[in-house]
Structures are given as C-alpha cells and as structure tokens.
Amino acid sequence: MSSDTITEPAPRLVEDPAELKVVPTRHYARWAAGAAVIVLIAQFVHGLATNPVWEWNVFRDYVLSETIVQAVWVTLQLTAYATVLGFLLGTVIAFMRLSRSPLLSTVAWAYIWIFRSIPMIVQLVFWFNLSALYKELGLGIPFGPVFFSVDSNTLIGTIGAAVIGLTLHQAAYAAEIVRGGVLAVDDGQLEAAAALGIPRLRQIRRIVLPQAMRAILPTAGNEIIGLLKGTSVVYVMSIGELFYQVQVIYGRNGRVIPLLLVATAWYVVLTSLLSVAQYYVERRYARGADRTPPPTPFQRARRFVTKESS
Amino acid sequence: MSAVMVDVHGVHKSFGPQEVLRGVDLEVSAGEVTVILGPSGSGKSTLLRTINHLEKVNRGWISIDGELIGYRRSGNKLHELKEKDVLKQRTNIGFVFQNFNLFPHLTVLENLVEAPVSALGRPRKEAEDTARRLLERVGLADKTGAYPRQLSGGQQQRVAIARALALEPKVLLFDEPTSALDPELVGEVLDVIKDLARTGTTMIVVTHEIGFAREAADTVVFMDAGVVVEQGPPSAVLDAPQHERTRAFLSKVL
C-alpha cells in the first residue's frame, strides 16, 4: 500500500474480526471495596490472635476437656431425640391436618396453634414442673379404673422432660413443614397411585413422601440446626448440655469469653456437619428431578483439577 | 357379539351446581375398542374417571365384567365399598393419563414394578420380568434404568401405557393420551395403542384424534353436554352422522 495517499485511514484495522483484542472493563470501585474488606478482615483476625481477652490458652484447655465433650454429647442426644420424635409426631399431625375428617383436622390445627404460641422456654419449665400438675401418671381406662400408676418425677426425669418439651415444640413446626411438602406434590401423583390400586399407606410412604422430601428438606434442615442451638435453653432445667456446662465453668473460674468461645466453636462445628449431611440427603432425594444429577463437591473438585492439568 | 365388559348405566355426575354427566348409558364388549369423541366440557374425561371410581357418581352405576364398581349391592341398597376394596377393583382397570403421571423419583422399571408388587403381591422378580417384556413391547427395552424426566413426552406416555398393562387389567382407559404431546410424538403413542387394539384388549379411548378413531375404533361414541348423542361404527358416526351436533363438531375438527 502506498504511504503517500492522503485518504489512508489513521489507525490500521485488522482484517480478520476474530483477531480483534477484547479489553475488559476496569472495576476500580470493586477493587477498592475489596481492598477495604481485606483490611477489615485482617484487623479482625489480628485482634483475635493478639487481644489477650480471648485467652486462647484457656480455650485450648477446655475445648476438648472431658466435661465439655460430655456436654456436647448431651446436646447431640437432645437434638437427635427431639428431631426424630418431633418429626415422627409432626408427620402424624400433618396427615391429621390433611385428613378429610373435620375432627382430626381441627385437633391437629389446635395442636399446632397451641404449641407454636408457647415460647419453648416457658413450655420447658412447665414440663420441668410436671409433677406439680400431675403427681402420678397411670395407665387405665379413660375416666375408668387405673391399672397401675407411677410417680411422675420417677417416670420422667429431667432429661425426659426436656426431650418431651423439645419434641412437642418441634412437632408443631415439623407438622407444618411436612404438610407444605405434601401439598407441593402434584395431585396427579396420588391419582396415578390410586388408579394403580396401590394401598393407601404405601401411596404415602413410597409415592408422596419421597417427592415431598424435596420441599421438606431445606426447611427441615433449618429447623434441625435451630433445634441444635435451641437445646441451649434447657440450661434453665440444669441439664448438663453444652451451654449449661460452659456457664458452670465460667461461673467458677470467671473466664467468660474463652468459655463462650468454646461453646461457639462446638456449635459451629456441629452445624457445619449438619449442613454437609443436609447437602447429601437433599442430593439423594433429588434423584429423577434433574436430567443430569449435579456432581458432588468431590467430583466437582476432581473435575476442576483434571481440567486444570489437561 | 361377545360379553359386555364395561356397563355404564344411567350415570349422573355433578360438580357443585354444574351437572357434567346427565344420564350416560354405554356398553363396551370384551375385546372391543371404543373411542369417545366430543367437544371440551362434554363430560368425556369425567365419564372415564367415573369408570375407575376416581370420581364418585351421583346416580346410576357402572360394572366391569359383571362386578359393580365402588359399591356392593344388597337388596335395593348400594353400599359404598371401603377404599381398600376400591383399590383392589382398580387393579382390573388400567388408566392412562393425559399428563402421564409417572412417578418421577422412580426409574422406569420401578414405575412398572410398584403396583404389581404392592397391590397384587406379585414376587418382585416376576414383576420385573413382566415389566421388561412390556417395555420391549412399547419399544423402550433400553430405558429400564432411566428416570421419567430423562425421556421425551412420547416415551413417557409409552412407559405409562406399559405401567397400566403391568397389572394385566381387564380394560384399559385412555384419557386424551396424546393431548400433552408435541405433534411429531403423537404417532409413536397411537401406534402402541393400535397395536394393543389388534391384540384384543378392551379399551375406551377419549381423544381428539379423528384419524385414530377411524382406523382403530370398533365403536365411536359422540358425547355432548353430558349425554351420549350418537354411537356406532366409525363409518356410520364419522361419515354419515345422524345428529346435527355430531355434524357440527366433525365439521370443526376434520
């Protein structure tokens, strides 16, 4: 091309558009915000490490001590019992509420109404004082003769009272969660099951509940994690669960902050474990919902690594 | 003429104030294919759903192979059957839905095995063998392990037909089996139904496919406003309809 023509375009254009270079936008504000956040986090971590108030040596001494580990075990037991019993009872109440019998459905509604209305801590204290209400519990014909009876404090110890309180409270919430899940299942599913002559209980267990689980699990996960932390209110009944023990210890030695950290650490660990479990349970009940099931985090990590190396 | 398999007698059905069926009589002989045509809202689907007692009738009765559906007669009274007994009766009646209603969380094979095992108490092994044979028959032998959502609409409906057949029912009911399908998938489902028709399965098919009615039906029934207006062989009802309403309907769909 001749260089002396005056019509020559000022910048030289590349012939092939595919060779054009893309210049990404510069996000200056985003970078500045990022830097500010990093500084804040660094300050916080520095404070955690250097501020003597945290007393990490005390934390280290107690976090795996026998008393605390035992207290964690009590917390886990309370959570497990209340979860299993609460959801069992809740499922029964949910189906009562969905029942065509107006009596059953009203009773279920009333149960949910009452137990959602009473603060858990109030209810727990009620159960703690059960023997004041009913001195003896007996088995017999309603309004008729009693075959045998026992002292209510012997039958229901403190732990028993806590489990009953947590369960009854949990069941009211679980009932609504299960009912929501059941309502989310397409009517056509029950119709198809009925048209095939599948027995009624089997329809619920095999067709409805597994599909309802998809809607139940995220909320149920919330509830169980809430319950795990909620068990800390049973300290009012002097049960040796995590929060109660921590209070007992710092009441004795005055190291409030590090011992609260001990409790925090354990609650975080337990909640994380529950979250992981929830992920895998949800994944299992998602079978058939997607054309290609999503990979597990491990599969995703492996794929990422192999893709990087190739 | 062979024996009457399905006998619908003076059936009335209302939803609230709306009367959907106003005295329907229908007889279907064993081994015959009956196609029910009619405009939307004419009560075709409701009629089909009363036959397997998914809807209770307000008046009249229905029997299949001589057995009253949903009731037990003693003297002049009809006693409602318990749900357990109604479910048992339904194993004699295959039902294919417009929206397939396959169980999405179960594989194709499990969809077919569920009812024979839980409703009829068949051994699982036997039910699986039957299921594989049926899937081969509808051309889906390679899909046993797939989940319904991984299949096309036409394939899903073929699985649903195989699922209904797995109970070896005395009669098969189809509720607009191709209405939810893309046009190019209609043919594969109709082929399966035609194939069943040739093997002498008693069937009642509610559909809008006039071509299918002409080809596969022994009897065409035209319904409008909750009554049977006209019925007879396809040549009579489709080509020389006697009633004005039938003529009006056919002129719109042909």
XYZ file of C-alpha atoms in Angstrom:
564
model
C 0.000 0.000 0.000
C 1.325 3.416 -0.857
C 2.017 5.691 2.050
C 1.720 8.993 0.239
C -2.052 8.948 -0.376
C -3.973 11.368 1.814
C -7.042 9.080 2.071
C -5.168 6.487 4.103
C -7.123 5.706 7.372
C -5.355 6.827 10.518
C -5.349 3.555 12.631
C -4.582 0.316 10.828
C -7.582 -2.057 11.000
C -7.029 -5.763 11.450
C -8.533 -7.686 8.525
C -9.908 -10.658 10.476
C -12.512 -9.607 13.104
C -11.689 -12.719 15.123
C -8.274 -11.248 15.837
C -9.703 -8.137 17.487
C -8.492 -7.812 21.043
C -11.076 -7.523 23.847
C -10.228 -5.077 26.643
C -12.210 -5.922 29.821
C -13.792 -3.080 31.812
C -11.713 -1.970 34.769
C -13.754 -2.246 38.009
C -11.911 0.336 40.109
C -14.704 0.712 42.704
C -14.921 -3.050 43.130
C -11.192 -3.295 43.699
C -11.249 -0.520 46.258
C -14.137 -2.159 48.148
C -12.305 -5.497 48.055
C -9.173 -3.932 49.494
C -11.171 -2.288 52.287
C -12.822 -5.605 53.214
C -9.448 -7.373 53.268
C -8.065 -4.750 55.620
C -11.083 -5.153 57.935
C -10.769 -8.938 57.988
C -7.039 -8.694 58.641
C -7.701 -6.356 61.551
C -10.301 -8.733 62.988
C -8.053 -11.806 62.677
C -5.162 -9.838 64.159
C -7.386 -8.854 67.054
C -8.463 -12.473 67.582
C -4.834 -13.576 67.701
C -3.328 -10.782 69.758
C -6.054 -9.443 72.073
C -5.361 -11.135 75.426
C -9.093 -11.029 76.366
C -9.758 -14.073 74.173
C -7.421 -16.121 76.313
C -6.755 -18.799 73.720
C -4.801 -20.856 76.207
C -7.969 -21.235 78.308
C -9.900 -22.124 75.152
C -7.303 -24.803 74.362
C -7.539 -26.231 77.879
C -11.306 -26.586 77.815
C -12.393 -27.208 74.229
C -11.619 -30.937 74.342
C -11.912 -31.422 78.099
C -13.968 -34.340 79.304
C -16.716 -32.186 80.819
C -17.217 -30.256 77.592
C -17.134 -33.322 75.336
C -19.695 -34.971 77.582
C -21.831 -31.852 77.452
C -21.616 -31.883 73.651
C -22.781 -35.484 73.738
C -25.832 -34.460 75.826
C -26.570 -31.654 73.360
C -26.368 -34.108 70.456
C -28.635 -36.591 72.214
C -31.255 -33.941 72.969
C -31.112 -32.802 69.331
C -31.347 -36.338 67.965
C -34.274 -37.381 70.159
C -36.212 -34.184 69.581
C -35.565 -34.335 65.818
C -36.619 -37.940 65.359
C -39.578 -37.865 67.746
C -40.578 -34.344 66.685
C -40.666 -35.206 63.008
C -42.442 -38.525 63.616
C -45.149 -36.805 65.650
C -45.125 -33.876 63.222
C -45.741 -36.181 60.255
C -48.711 -37.759 62.028
C -50.106 -34.312 62.841
C -49.517 -33.151 59.254
C -51.582 -36.031 57.873
C -54.259 -35.465 60.527
C -54.404 -31.857 59.380
C -54.754 -33.022 55.751
C -57.345 -35.648 56.705
C -60.880 -35.411 55.394
C -62.171 -35.896 58.944
C -63.026 -32.430 60.293
C -62.389 -33.625 63.860
C -58.854 -34.872 63.167
C -58.009 -31.834 61.126
C -59.289 -29.446 63.808
C -57.399 -31.244 66.561
C -54.209 -31.057 64.500
C -54.799 -27.388 63.808
C -55.345 -26.713 67.520
C -52.166 -28.574 68.448
C -50.113 -26.505 66.038
C -51.788 -23.325 67.226
C -51.080 -24.020 70.910
C -47.526 -25.252 70.622
C -46.455 -22.528 68.261
C -47.905 -19.994 70.656
C -45.996 -21.061 73.764
C -42.359 -19.965 73.937
C -40.144 -23.018 74.177
C -38.572 -21.862 77.434
C -41.996 -21.452 79.079
C -43.036 -24.880 77.905
C -39.839 -26.467 79.186
C -40.360 -25.031 82.637
C -43.914 -26.375 82.544
C -42.641 -29.900 81.867
C -39.966 -29.467 84.483
C -42.767 -28.858 86.972
C -44.977 -31.623 85.630
C -45.193 -33.306 88.997
C -46.893 -30.189 90.340
C -49.608 -30.659 87.717
C -49.921 -34.438 87.835
C -48.430 -36.160 90.862
C -48.873 -39.607 89.395
C -49.186 -40.946 85.877
C -51.241 -44.083 85.393
C -52.418 -46.469 82.711
C -56.055 -47.484 82.637
C -59.422 -46.995 81.011
C -60.194 -43.325 80.286
C -62.426 -41.953 83.085
C -62.445 -45.514 84.471
C -60.241 -47.655 86.699
C -56.457 -47.191 86.678
C -54.389 -50.380 86.417
C -51.096 -49.032 87.651
C -49.531 -45.672 88.222
C -46.094 -44.250 88.976
C -44.791 -41.060 90.425
C -44.382 -38.664 87.518
C -40.940 -37.481 88.568
C -39.663 -41.072 88.600
C -41.127 -41.851 85.187
C -39.981 -38.640 83.540
C -36.593 -37.476 84.711
C -35.184 -34.049 83.900
C -33.784 -35.243 80.560
C -37.109 -36.885 79.770
C -38.931 -33.641 80.498
C -36.530 -31.754 78.239
C -36.986 -34.268 75.417
C -40.772 -34.100 75.764
C -40.712 -30.306 75.734
C -38.405 -30.063 72.735
C -40.327 -32.786 70.881
C -43.767 -31.259 71.372
C -42.448 -27.863 70.321
C -40.634 -29.306 67.322
C -43.620 -31.413 66.247
C -45.775 -28.327 65.738
C -43.238 -26.818 63.344
C -42.416 -30.159 61.726
C -46.131 -30.736 61.046
C -46.348 -27.549 59.006
C -43.118 -28.349 57.156
C -44.312 -31.839 56.257
C -47.736 -30.534 55.269
C -46.089 -27.968 52.999
C -44.048 -30.713 51.375
C -47.068 -32.942 50.826
C -49.046 -30.073 49.307
C -46.158 -29.433 46.913
C -46.566 -32.892 45.364
C -48.661 -32.853 42.209
C -52.225 -34.183 42.661
C -51.694 -36.376 39.614
C -49.217 -38.471 41.586
C -51.799 -39.566 44.160
C -54.342 -40.034 41.394
C -51.970 -42.273 39.442
C -51.148 -44.246 42.585
C -54.864 -44.630 43.351
C -55.613 -45.647 39.756
C -52.958 -48.372 40.034
C -54.591 -49.713 43.194
C -51.502 -49.114 45.356
C -52.524 -49.451 49.041
C -53.116 -46.161 50.857
C -50.197 -46.262 53.315
C -47.866 -47.365 50.561
C -49.037 -44.416 48.422
C -47.938 -42.074 51.191
C -44.671 -43.818 52.017
C -43.497 -44.723 48.553
C -45.031 -42.086 46.257
C -45.908 -38.936 48.222
C -43.309 -38.600 50.991
C -40.191 -39.175 48.857
C -41.354 -36.439 46.494
C -42.433 -34.198 49.376
C -38.923 -34.561 50.812
C -37.575 -32.204 48.146
C -39.687 -29.399 49.573
C -39.342 -30.578 53.188
C -35.556 -30.897 53.431
C -34.344 -27.287 53.122
C -36.782 -26.082 55.785
C -36.248 -29.181 57.907
C -32.507 -28.530 57.763
C -33.135 -25.055 59.118
C -35.319 -26.475 61.869
C -32.831 -29.116 62.973
C -29.999 -26.602 63.092
C -32.301 -24.257 65.003
C -33.109 -27.106 67.374
C -29.431 -27.939 67.922
C -28.833 -24.387 69.082
C -32.244 -24.246 70.754
C -31.231 -27.077 73.096
C -29.160 -24.432 74.882
C -32.346 -23.121 76.525
C -32.697 -26.342 78.526
C -29.936 -24.905 80.739
C -32.892 -23.498 82.708
C -33.570 -27.104 83.766
C -29.956 -27.571 84.933
C -29.261 -30.250 82.349
C -25.587 -30.680 81.635
C -25.669 -29.746 77.978
C -23.037 -27.596 76.319
C -24.223 -24.108 77.255
C -25.077 -25.092 80.846
C -21.636 -26.643 81.438
C -19.888 -23.651 79.937
C -21.808 -21.389 82.303
C -20.984 -23.608 85.261
C -17.281 -23.480 84.403
C -17.039 -19.739 83.892
C -19.156 -19.210 86.976
C -16.371 -20.973 88.836
C -13.277 -19.510 87.173
C -14.572 -16.241 85.723
C -13.130 -16.843 82.208
C -16.329 -15.880 80.451
C -15.043 -15.010 76.972
C -12.855 -18.065 76.241
C -15.544 -20.399 77.503
C -18.193 -18.757 75.355
C -15.730 -19.300 72.505
C -15.611 -22.997 73.392
C -19.386 -23.224 73.096
C -19.358 -21.200 69.878
C -16.712 -23.424 68.307
C -18.691 -26.561 69.089
C -21.970 -25.133 67.803
C -20.231 -24.058 64.579
C -18.661 -27.484 64.094
C -21.923 -29.351 64.749
C -23.910 -27.019 62.498
C -21.361 -27.455 59.716
C -21.622 -31.237 59.978
C -25.410 -30.988 59.791
C -25.156 -28.734 56.732
C -22.946 -31.245 54.939
C -25.321 -34.072 55.846
C -28.217 -31.987 54.576
C -26.458 -31.477 51.230
C -26.077 -35.206 50.668
C -29.582 -36.110 51.849
C -31.042 -33.471 49.535
C -28.965 -34.821 46.701
C -30.329 -38.306 47.292
C -33.950 -37.133 47.208
C -33.278 -35.140 44.033
C -32.982 -38.405 42.086
C -35.027 -38.157 38.924
C -35.644 -34.428 39.386
C -32.905 -33.377 37.020
C -31.880 -34.863 33.718
C -28.266 -34.956 34.849
C -27.707 -35.017 38.616
C -25.288 -32.310 39.833
C -21.807 -33.559 40.803
C -20.845 -33.880 44.459
C -18.307 -31.326 45.747
C -15.634 -34.028 45.497
C -16.493 -34.813 41.882
C -16.536 -31.109 41.156
C -13.113 -30.659 42.763
C -11.659 -33.611 40.881
C -13.077 -32.356 37.590
C -11.632 -28.920 38.309
C -8.193 -30.389 38.991
C -8.136 -32.663 35.944
C -9.356 -29.827 33.750
C -6.620 -27.574 35.047
C -3.893 -30.128 34.426
C -5.026 -31.093 30.938
C -71.432 -60.430 19.967
C -69.095 -61.123 22.876
C -69.944 -60.478 26.512
C -70.352 -56.964 27.899
C -67.143 -55.939 29.670
C -67.972 -52.384 30.709
C -71.555 -51.434 31.504
C -72.333 -47.809 32.288
C -75.913 -47.342 33.388
C -77.716 -44.015 33.831
C -74.715 -42.222 35.260
C -75.179 -38.696 36.610
C -72.372 -36.580 37.999
C -72.357 -33.008 39.248
C -69.560 -30.777 40.460
C -71.428 -28.420 42.756
C -74.282 -26.892 40.790
C -72.784 -27.923 37.463
C -74.148 -31.158 36.034
C -71.385 -32.743 33.975
C -72.949 -36.110 33.210
C -76.729 -36.259 32.733
C -77.600 -39.899 32.406
C -74.954 -41.686 30.378
C -75.508 -45.249 29.154
C -72.708 -47.129 27.491
C -71.884 -50.756 26.836
C -68.461 -51.941 25.772
C -67.994 -55.544 24.663
C -64.941 -57.569 25.611
C -62.074 -57.105 23.173
C -63.582 -54.001 21.612
C -62.095 -50.562 21.170
C -64.456 -47.683 21.948
C -63.410 -44.156 21.089
C -65.231 -41.280 22.789
C -65.295 -38.001 20.878
C -66.842 -34.696 21.801
C -66.179 -31.020 22.410
C -64.329 -29.880 25.558
C -66.614 -29.846 28.558
C -68.858 -32.544 27.135
C -68.053 -34.861 30.069
C -65.833 -37.389 28.250
C -62.987 -37.315 30.752
C -65.346 -37.264 33.733
C -67.114 -40.332 32.356
C -63.799 -42.124 32.030
C -62.842 -41.179 35.584
C -66.137 -42.493 36.972
C -65.422 -45.865 35.371
C -62.436 -46.494 37.670
C -64.097 -44.604 40.538
C -61.649 -41.698 40.601
C -64.925 -39.749 40.593
C -67.957 -40.982 42.516
C -71.226 -40.912 40.613
C -74.311 -39.163 41.997
C -76.734 -41.561 40.360
C -76.565 -44.690 38.254
C -73.962 -47.450 38.367
C -71.037 -48.912 36.493
C -69.965 -52.526 36.291
C -66.895 -54.169 34.843
C -67.075 -57.832 33.918
C -70.291 -58.040 35.923
C -68.797 -56.526 39.087
C -70.211 -53.243 40.418
C -67.519 -50.568 40.728
C -67.277 -48.761 44.060
C -70.410 -50.313 45.566
C -71.780 -53.549 46.900
C -75.412 -54.272 46.256
C -77.621 -55.849 48.869
C -81.310 -55.806 48.050
C -82.281 -52.338 46.963
C -79.280 -50.635 48.526
C -75.833 -49.801 47.222
C -73.239 -49.806 49.989
C -70.116 -47.791 49.364
C -67.061 -50.017 49.327
C -64.101 -49.361 51.604
C -61.161 -47.623 49.973
C -59.159 -50.839 50.261
C -61.712 -52.708 48.160
C -61.984 -49.909 45.599
C -58.193 -50.028 45.215
C -58.410 -53.763 44.636
C -61.031 -53.242 41.926
C -58.853 -50.650 40.225
C -56.145 -53.220 39.584
C -58.550 -54.579 36.957
C -58.773 -51.192 35.267
C -55.730 -49.679 33.614
C -55.779 -45.885 33.379
C -53.532 -43.772 31.161
C -53.481 -40.057 31.984
C -53.144 -37.080 29.690
C -50.119 -35.886 31.695
C -48.626 -39.401 32.056
C -48.293 -39.020 35.861
C -45.260 -41.258 36.002
C -43.543 -41.323 39.394
C -40.568 -39.009 38.750
C -38.447 -40.273 41.649
C -38.596 -43.890 40.489
C -36.840 -45.402 37.495
C -38.868 -46.635 34.537
C -38.579 -50.216 35.755
C -39.608 -49.275 39.320
C -42.603 -47.395 37.909
C -43.791 -50.627 36.303
C -42.966 -52.906 39.233
C -44.519 -50.834 42.040
C -48.215 -51.678 41.610
C -47.914 -55.400 40.767
C -45.757 -55.899 43.876
C -47.623 -53.679 46.351
C -51.208 -54.051 45.085
C -51.225 -57.617 43.775
C -48.467 -59.068 45.939
C -46.527 -60.455 42.979
C -42.928 -61.527 43.645
C -40.524 -58.750 42.642
C -38.548 -60.969 40.271
C -41.661 -61.966 38.365
C -42.878 -58.350 38.229
C -39.516 -57.219 36.843
C -39.590 -59.860 34.124
C -43.101 -58.791 33.121
C -42.005 -55.146 33.189
C -39.048 -55.816 30.879
C -41.303 -57.710 28.459
C -43.807 -54.836 28.422
C -41.098 -52.218 27.904
C -39.843 -54.223 24.948
C -43.360 -54.278 23.592
C -43.616 -50.453 23.698
C -40.128 -50.163 22.223
C -38.313 -48.951 25.345
C -36.358 -52.019 26.418
C -33.189 -49.910 26.776
C -34.781 -47.362 29.148
C -35.351 -49.526 32.253
C -32.858 -47.575 34.384
C -33.830 -44.104 33.162
C -35.853 -41.614 35.200
C -39.062 -40.319 33.580
C -37.755 -36.757 33.173
C -34.900 -38.079 31.059
C -37.432 -39.291 28.463
C -39.375 -37.461 25.776
C -43.117 -36.974 26.207
C -43.888 -39.761 23.757
C -41.560 -42.150 25.564
C -43.083 -41.198 28.920
C -46.569 -41.934 27.668
C -45.423 -45.307 26.319
C -43.973 -46.091 29.763
C -47.296 -45.049 31.306
C -49.128 -47.449 28.986
C -46.721 -50.246 29.921
C -47.287 -49.383 33.607
C -51.052 -49.723 33.165
C -50.572 -53.045 31.342
C -48.345 -54.411 34.109
C -51.434 -55.159 36.216
C -52.937 -57.188 33.342
C -56.183 -55.237 33.588
C -59.469 -56.347 32.074
C -59.970 -52.964 30.489
C -57.726 -50.041 29.602
C -58.914 -46.429 29.829
C -57.073 -43.669 27.975
C -57.781 -40.053 28.919
C -56.616 -37.948 25.952
C -53.322 -39.842 25.810
C -51.776 -37.670 23.096
C -53.092 -34.217 24.035
C -49.985 -33.222 26.010
C -47.583 -34.310 23.267
C -45.757 -32.414 20.555
C -47.327 -33.216 17.169
C -44.387 -35.292 15.954
C -44.619 -37.556 19.030
C -48.330 -38.359 18.710
C -47.759 -41.089 16.128
C -45.499 -43.281 18.269
C -48.054 -43.361 21.108
C -51.005 -44.038 18.794
C -49.033 -46.868 17.191
C -48.664 -48.543 20.582
C -52.396 -48.166 21.273
C -53.321 -49.517 17.818
C -51.028 -52.451 18.423
C -52.895 -53.176 21.678
C -56.200 -52.867 19.839
C -55.147 -55.584 17.408
C -54.359 -57.978 20.263
C -57.928 -57.770 21.540
C -57.501 -55.590 24.637
C -60.752 -53.965 25.755
C -60.180 -50.232 25.573
C -62.012 -46.959 25.974
C -60.127 -44.042 24.474
C -61.062 -40.394 24.935
C -59.280 -38.479 22.198
C -59.409 -35.722 19.614
C -57.612 -37.827 17.006
C -60.350 -38.499 14.436
C -57.922 -40.407 12.224
C -57.165 -42.790 15.080
C -60.889 -43.280 15.725
C -61.492 -44.148 12.091
C -58.620 -46.592 11.970
C -58.734 -48.341 15.344
C -62.248 -47.996 16.801
C -64.916 -50.677 16.714
C -67.378 -48.172 18.133
C -67.278 -44.393 18.089
C -69.289 -42.594 20.775
C -70.074 -38.920 20.362
C -70.808 -37.029 23.585
C -72.065 -33.514 24.082
C -73.324 -31.639 27.153
C -73.115 -34.695 29.397
C -75.044 -37.183 27.261
C -74.214 -39.700 24.542
C -75.582 -38.122 21.382
C -74.751 -40.834 18.942
C -72.797 -44.080 18.743
C -71.969 -46.708 16.171
C -69.195 -47.991 13.930
C -66.775 -45.290 12.696
C -68.146 -45.476 9.190
C -71.603 -44.522 10.461
C -70.743 -41.885 13.092
C -67.861 -40.231 11.295
C -69.022 -40.437 7.682
C -72.791 -40.338 7.976
C -73.628 -38.708 11.322
C -77.343 -38.650 12.137
C -77.349 -35.730 14.551
C -76.822 -32.075 13.870
C -74.469 -31.690 16.892
C -72.227 -34.503 15.645
C -72.111 -32.945 12.191
C -71.266 -29.531 13.669
C -68.451 -30.995 15.783
C -66.963 -33.044 12.945
C -67.054 -30.105 10.554
C -64.890 -28.192 13.036
C -62.267 -30.857 13.657
C -61.961 -32.546 10.244
